[in-house]
Short mmCIF file of C-alpha atoms in Angstrom, two decimals:
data_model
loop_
_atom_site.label_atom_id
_atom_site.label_comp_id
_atom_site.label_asym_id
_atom_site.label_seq_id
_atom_site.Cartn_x
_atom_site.Cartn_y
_atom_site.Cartn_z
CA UNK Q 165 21.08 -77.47 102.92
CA UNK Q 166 21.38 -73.88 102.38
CA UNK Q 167 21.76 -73.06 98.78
CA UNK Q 168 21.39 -70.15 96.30
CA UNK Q 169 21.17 -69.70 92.36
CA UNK Q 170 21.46 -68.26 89.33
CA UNK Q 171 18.14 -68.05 87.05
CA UNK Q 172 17.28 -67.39 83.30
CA UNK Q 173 16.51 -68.20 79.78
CA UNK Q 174 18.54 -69.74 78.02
CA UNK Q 175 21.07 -70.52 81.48
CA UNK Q 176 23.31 -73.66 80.38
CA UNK Q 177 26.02 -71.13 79.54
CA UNK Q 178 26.58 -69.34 82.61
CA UNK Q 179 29.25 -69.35 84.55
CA UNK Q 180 27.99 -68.53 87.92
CA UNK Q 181 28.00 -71.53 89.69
CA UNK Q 182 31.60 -71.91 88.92
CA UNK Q 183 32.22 -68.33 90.49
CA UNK Q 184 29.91 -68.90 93.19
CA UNK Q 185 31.12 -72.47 94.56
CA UNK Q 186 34.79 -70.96 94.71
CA UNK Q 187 33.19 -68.37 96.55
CA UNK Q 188 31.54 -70.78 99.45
CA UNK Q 189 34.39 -73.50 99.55
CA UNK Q 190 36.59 -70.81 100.13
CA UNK Q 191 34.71 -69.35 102.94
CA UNK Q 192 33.96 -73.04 104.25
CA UNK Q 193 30.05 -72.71 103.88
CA UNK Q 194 28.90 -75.94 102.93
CA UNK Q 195 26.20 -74.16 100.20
CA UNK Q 196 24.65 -75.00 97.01
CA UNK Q 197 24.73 -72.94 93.90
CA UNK Q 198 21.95 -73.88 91.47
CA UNK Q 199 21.14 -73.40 87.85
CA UNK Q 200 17.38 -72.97 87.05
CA UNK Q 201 16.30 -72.31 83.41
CA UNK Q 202 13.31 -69.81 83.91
CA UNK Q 203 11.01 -67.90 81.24
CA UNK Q 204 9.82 -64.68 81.55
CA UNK Q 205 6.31 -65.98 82.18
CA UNK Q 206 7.47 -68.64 84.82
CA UNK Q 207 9.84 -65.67 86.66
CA UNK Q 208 7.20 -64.33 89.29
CA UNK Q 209 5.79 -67.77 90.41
CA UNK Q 210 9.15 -69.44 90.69
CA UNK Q 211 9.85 -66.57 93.57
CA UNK Q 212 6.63 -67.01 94.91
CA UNK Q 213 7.72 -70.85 95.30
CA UNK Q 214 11.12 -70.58 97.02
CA UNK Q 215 11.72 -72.75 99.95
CA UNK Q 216 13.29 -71.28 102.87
CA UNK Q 217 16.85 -73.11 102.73
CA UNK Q 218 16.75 -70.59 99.64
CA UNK Q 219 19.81 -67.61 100.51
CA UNK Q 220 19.79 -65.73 97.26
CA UNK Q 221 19.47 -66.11 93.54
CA UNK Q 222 21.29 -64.51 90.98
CA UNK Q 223 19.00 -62.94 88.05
CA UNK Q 224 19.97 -63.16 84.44
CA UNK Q 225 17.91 -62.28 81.64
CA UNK Q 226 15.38 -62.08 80.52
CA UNK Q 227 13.86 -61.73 84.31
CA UNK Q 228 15.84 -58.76 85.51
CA UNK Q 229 12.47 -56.23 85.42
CA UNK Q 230 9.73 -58.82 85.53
CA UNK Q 231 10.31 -60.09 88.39
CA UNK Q 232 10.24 -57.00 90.68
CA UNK Q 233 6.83 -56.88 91.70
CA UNK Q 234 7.25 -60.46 93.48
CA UNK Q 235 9.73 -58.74 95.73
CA UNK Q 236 9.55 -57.54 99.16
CA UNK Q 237 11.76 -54.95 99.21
CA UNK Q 238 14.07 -53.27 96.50
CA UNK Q 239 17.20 -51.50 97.29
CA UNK Q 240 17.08 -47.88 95.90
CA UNK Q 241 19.72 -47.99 93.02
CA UNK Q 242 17.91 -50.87 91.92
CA UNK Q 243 14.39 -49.23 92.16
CA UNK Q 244 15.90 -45.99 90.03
CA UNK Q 245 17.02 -48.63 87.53
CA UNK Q 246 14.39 -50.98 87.45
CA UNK Q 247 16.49 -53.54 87.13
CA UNK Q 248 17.00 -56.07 89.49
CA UNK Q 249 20.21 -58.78 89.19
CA UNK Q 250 20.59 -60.16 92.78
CA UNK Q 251 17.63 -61.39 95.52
CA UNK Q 252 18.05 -61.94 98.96
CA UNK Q 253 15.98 -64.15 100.95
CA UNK Q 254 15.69 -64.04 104.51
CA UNK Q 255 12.92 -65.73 106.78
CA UNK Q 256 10.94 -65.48 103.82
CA UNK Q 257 11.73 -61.78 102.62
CA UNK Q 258 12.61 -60.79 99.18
CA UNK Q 259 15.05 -58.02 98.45
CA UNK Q 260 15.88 -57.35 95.16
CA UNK Q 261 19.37 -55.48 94.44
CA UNK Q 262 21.83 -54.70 91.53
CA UNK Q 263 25.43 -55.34 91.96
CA UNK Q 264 25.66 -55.12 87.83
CA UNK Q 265 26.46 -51.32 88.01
CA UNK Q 266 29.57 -52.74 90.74
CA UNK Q 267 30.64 -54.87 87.77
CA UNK Q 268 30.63 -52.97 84.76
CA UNK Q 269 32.81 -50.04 87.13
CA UNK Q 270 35.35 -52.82 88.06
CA UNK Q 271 35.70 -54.59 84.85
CA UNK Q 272 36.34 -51.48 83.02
CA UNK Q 273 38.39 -50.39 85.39
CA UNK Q 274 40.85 -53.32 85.12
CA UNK Q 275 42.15 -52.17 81.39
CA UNK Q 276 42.55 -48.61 82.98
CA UNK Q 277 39.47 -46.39 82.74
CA UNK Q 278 39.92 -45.26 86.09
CA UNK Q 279 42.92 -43.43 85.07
CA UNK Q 280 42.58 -42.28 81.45
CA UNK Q 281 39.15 -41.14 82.41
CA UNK Q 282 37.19 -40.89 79.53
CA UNK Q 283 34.47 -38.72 78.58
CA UNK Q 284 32.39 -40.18 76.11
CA UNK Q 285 30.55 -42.95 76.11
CA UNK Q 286 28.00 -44.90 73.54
CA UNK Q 287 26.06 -47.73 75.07
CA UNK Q 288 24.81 -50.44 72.59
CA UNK Q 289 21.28 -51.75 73.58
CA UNK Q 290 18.62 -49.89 75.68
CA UNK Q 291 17.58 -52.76 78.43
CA UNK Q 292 17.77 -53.61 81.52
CA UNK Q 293 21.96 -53.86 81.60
CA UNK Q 294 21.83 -50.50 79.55
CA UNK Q 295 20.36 -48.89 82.31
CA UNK Q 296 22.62 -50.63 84.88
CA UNK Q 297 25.58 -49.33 82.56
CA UNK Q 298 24.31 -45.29 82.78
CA UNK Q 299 24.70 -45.34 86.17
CA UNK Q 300 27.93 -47.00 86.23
CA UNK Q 301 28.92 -44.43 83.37
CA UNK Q 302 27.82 -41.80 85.79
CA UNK Q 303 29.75 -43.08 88.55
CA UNK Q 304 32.90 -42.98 86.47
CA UNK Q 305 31.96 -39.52 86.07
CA UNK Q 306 30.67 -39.90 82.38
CA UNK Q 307 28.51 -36.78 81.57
CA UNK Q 308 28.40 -37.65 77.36
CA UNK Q 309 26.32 -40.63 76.93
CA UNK Q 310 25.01 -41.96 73.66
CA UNK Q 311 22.28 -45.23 73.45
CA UNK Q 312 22.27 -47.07 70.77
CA UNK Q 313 18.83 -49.37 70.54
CA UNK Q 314 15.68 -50.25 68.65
CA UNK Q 315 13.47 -48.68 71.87
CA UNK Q 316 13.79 -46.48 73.83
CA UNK Q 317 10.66 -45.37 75.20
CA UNK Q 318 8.80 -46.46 78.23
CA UNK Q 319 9.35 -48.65 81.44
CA UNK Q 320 11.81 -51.05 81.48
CA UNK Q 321 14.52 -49.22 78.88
CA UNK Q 322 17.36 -47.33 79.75
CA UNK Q 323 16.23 -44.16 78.22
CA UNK Q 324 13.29 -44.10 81.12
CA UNK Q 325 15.82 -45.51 83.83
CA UNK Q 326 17.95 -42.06 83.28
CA UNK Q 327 15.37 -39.78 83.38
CA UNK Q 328 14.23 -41.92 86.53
CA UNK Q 329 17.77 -40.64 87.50
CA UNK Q 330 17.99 -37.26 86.54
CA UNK Q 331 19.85 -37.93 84.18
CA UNK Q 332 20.47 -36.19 80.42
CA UNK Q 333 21.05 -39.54 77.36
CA UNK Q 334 21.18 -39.04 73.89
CA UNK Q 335 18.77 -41.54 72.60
CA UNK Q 336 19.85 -43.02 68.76
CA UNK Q 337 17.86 -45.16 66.98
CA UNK Q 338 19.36 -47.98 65.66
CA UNK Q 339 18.50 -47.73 62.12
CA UNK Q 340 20.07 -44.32 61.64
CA UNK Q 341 23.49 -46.02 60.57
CA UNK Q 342 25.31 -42.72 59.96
CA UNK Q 343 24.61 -41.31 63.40
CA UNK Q 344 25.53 -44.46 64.74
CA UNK Q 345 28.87 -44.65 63.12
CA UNK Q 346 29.57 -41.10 63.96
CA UNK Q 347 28.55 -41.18 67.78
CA UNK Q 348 30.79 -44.83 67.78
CA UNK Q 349 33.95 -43.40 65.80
CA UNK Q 350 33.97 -40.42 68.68
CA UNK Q 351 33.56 -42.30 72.26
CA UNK Q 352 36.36 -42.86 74.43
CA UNK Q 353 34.44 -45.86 75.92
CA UNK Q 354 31.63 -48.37 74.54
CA UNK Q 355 29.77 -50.93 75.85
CA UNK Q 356 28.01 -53.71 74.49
CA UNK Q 357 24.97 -54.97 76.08
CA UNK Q 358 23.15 -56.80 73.40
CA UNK Q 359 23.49 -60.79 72.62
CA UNK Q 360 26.33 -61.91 70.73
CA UNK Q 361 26.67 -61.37 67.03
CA UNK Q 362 23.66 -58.63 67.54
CA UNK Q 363 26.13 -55.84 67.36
CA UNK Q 364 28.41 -57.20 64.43
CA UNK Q 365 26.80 -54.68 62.28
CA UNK Q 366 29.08 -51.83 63.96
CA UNK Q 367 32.42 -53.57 63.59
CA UNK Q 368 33.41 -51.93 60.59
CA UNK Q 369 33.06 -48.47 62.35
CA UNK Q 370 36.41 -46.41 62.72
CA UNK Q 371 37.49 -45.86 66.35
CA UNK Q 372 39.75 -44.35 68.47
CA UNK Q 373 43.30 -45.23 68.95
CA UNK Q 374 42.98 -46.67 72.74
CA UNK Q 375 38.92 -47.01 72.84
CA UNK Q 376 37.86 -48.58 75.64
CA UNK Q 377 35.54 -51.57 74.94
CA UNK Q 378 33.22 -53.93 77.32
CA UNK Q 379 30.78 -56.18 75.80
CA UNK Q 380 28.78 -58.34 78.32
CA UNK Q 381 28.93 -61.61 76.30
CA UNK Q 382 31.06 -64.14 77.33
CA UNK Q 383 29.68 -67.46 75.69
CA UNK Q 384 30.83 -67.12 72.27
CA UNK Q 385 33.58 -65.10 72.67
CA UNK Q 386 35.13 -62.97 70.98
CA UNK Q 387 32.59 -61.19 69.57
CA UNK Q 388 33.34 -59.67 66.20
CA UNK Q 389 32.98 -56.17 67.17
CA UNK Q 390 35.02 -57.27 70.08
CA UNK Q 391 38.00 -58.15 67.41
CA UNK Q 392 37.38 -55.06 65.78
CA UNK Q 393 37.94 -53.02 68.84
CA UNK Q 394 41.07 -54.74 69.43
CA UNK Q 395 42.80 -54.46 65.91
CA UNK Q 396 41.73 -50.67 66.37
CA UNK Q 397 44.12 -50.31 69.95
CA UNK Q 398 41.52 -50.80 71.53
CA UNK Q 399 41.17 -52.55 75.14
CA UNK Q 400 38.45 -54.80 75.78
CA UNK Q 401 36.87 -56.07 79.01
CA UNK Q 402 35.47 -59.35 78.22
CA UNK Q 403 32.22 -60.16 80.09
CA UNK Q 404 33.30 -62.32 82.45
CA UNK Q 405 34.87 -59.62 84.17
CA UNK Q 406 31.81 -57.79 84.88
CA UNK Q 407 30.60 -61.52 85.78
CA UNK Q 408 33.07 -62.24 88.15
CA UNK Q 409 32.57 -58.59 89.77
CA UNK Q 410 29.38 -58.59 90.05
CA UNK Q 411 29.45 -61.95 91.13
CA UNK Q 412 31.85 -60.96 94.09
CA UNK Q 413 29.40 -58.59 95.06
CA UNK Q 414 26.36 -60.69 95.18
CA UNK Q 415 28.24 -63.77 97.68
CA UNK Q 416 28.91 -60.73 100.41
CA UNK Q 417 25.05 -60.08 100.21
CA UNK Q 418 24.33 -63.50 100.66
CA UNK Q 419 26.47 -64.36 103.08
CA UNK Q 420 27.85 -61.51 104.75
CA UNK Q 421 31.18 -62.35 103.86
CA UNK Q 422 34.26 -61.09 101.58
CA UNK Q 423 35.26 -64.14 99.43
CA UNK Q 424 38.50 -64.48 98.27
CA UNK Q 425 38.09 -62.28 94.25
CA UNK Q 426 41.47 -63.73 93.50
CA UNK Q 427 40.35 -67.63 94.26
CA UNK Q 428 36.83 -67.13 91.88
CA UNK Q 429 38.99 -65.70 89.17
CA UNK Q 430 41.11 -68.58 89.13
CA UNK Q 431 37.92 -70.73 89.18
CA UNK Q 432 36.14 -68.70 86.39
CA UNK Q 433 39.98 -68.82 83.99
CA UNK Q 434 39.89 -72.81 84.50
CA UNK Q 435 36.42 -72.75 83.55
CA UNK Q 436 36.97 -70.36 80.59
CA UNK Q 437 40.14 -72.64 79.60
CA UNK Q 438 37.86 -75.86 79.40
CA UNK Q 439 35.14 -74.34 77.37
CA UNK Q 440 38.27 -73.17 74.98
CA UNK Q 441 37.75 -69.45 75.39
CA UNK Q 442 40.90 -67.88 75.49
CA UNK Q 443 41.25 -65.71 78.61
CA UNK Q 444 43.22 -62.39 77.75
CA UNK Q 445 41.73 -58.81 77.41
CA UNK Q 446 43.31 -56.25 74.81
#
């Protein structure tokens, strides 16, 4: 049977093989969408092990930059990025791609980004997401960008991912609390791409009326800067959105097809509903 996955550590909270099986059954591929818990360390072999009914595997962290020298071929927005969230397989062939950039665009625009346009933007962490979120900021035509994270030099952080891309950041460290605040209290947009309860220490920040707000988590939910955003005016894009986006964007590269966005969302809300999460955005 032809089947697919989603791999990472830790992985029991994701909710990918709920989007993904909404995705097949409504295309009528009889598919498999698997869950495998991998480390870091066991990333590269578990590639190198893949048996051809394998069609693609969704990459979580902490493998999204480890595991690109098992790969074939990279796509280049992923190559600029170093950061890899989606793998094709075909007779054999490894192509890594990154369809997170696709999902932090559509989530945000789904509480209206698109149309206020905003112009400045702090990102919180300095990963592999961060860098996936610079070049969705530059695709929303962000030139102001602030990261906020404990490193920033060298391969693998977003810092080096934007000068990969031509592109001017303003790197903060994280311990410099007032520039922090200050950089935070002045965006238009902020993003959150560090583990839950990791960013708490910035919800006592002042915003903006009407900040716009996405933070990636989505298993313990809502975060408390999350909360803070909202009972600011702010309007928050929960991370299932990006999920479900980028999620949408991964089944057409494994299968070729459009699936039905409107049937996974209704599959990933059910699923939100029975873990208790309450589904709204600000």
């Amino acid at each position: 049977m032809t089947w697919c996955a989603v791999i990472g550590h830790p992985i029991t909270h994701s909710l990918s093989p709920v989007i993904h099986a909404a995705a097949y059954d409504s295309l009528g591929l009889d598919w498999e969408y698997k869950s495998f818990d991998v480390s870091k360390e066991d990333a590269v072999p578990f590639l190198q092990a893949l048996d051809p009914q394998c069609r693609g595997l969704s990459v979580t962290m902490p493998n999204k930059q480890v595991i690109i020298p098992a790969l074939d071929h990279v796509d280049g927005l992923a190559k600029a990025l170093g950061s890899v969230n989606t793998v094709v397989s075909i007779s054999g062939a490894l192509t890594g791609f990154n369809t997170d950039v696709h999902g932090v665009v559509a989530a945000l625009n789904e509480i209206g980004a698109d149309t206020s346009k905003p112009k400045r933007a702090v990102i919180i962490g300095g990963g592999a997401t961060a860098s996936s979120v610079i070049a969705a900021m530059t695709q929303m035509g962000i030139a102001d960008i602030s990261v906020v994270a404990r490193r920033h030099g060298g391969p693998g952080s977003a810092v080096f991912a934007a000068m990969t891309l031509d592109l001017e950041v303003r790197a903060i460290p994280w311990n410099a609390t007032k520039a922090v605040h200050e950089h935070l209290a002045l965006a238009d947009l902020i993003v959150s791409t560090v583990p839950a309860g990791v960013a708490d220490c910035w919800a006592d920040t002042p915003l903006k009326p009407g900040v716009f707000f996405l933070d990636v988590v989505y298993d313990q939910w809502p975060t408390r800067l999350a909360g803070h955003v909202v009972s600011r005016g702010g309007l928050v894009a929960p991370g299932w959105r990006m999920l479900l986006h980028q999620g949408h964007a991964q089944v057409k590269l494994f299968t070729s097809y459009e699936a039905d966005l409107q049937i996974m969302s209704a599959a990933l809300d059910q699923a939100l509903e029975q873990r208790g999460i309450v589904n709204e955005r600000g």
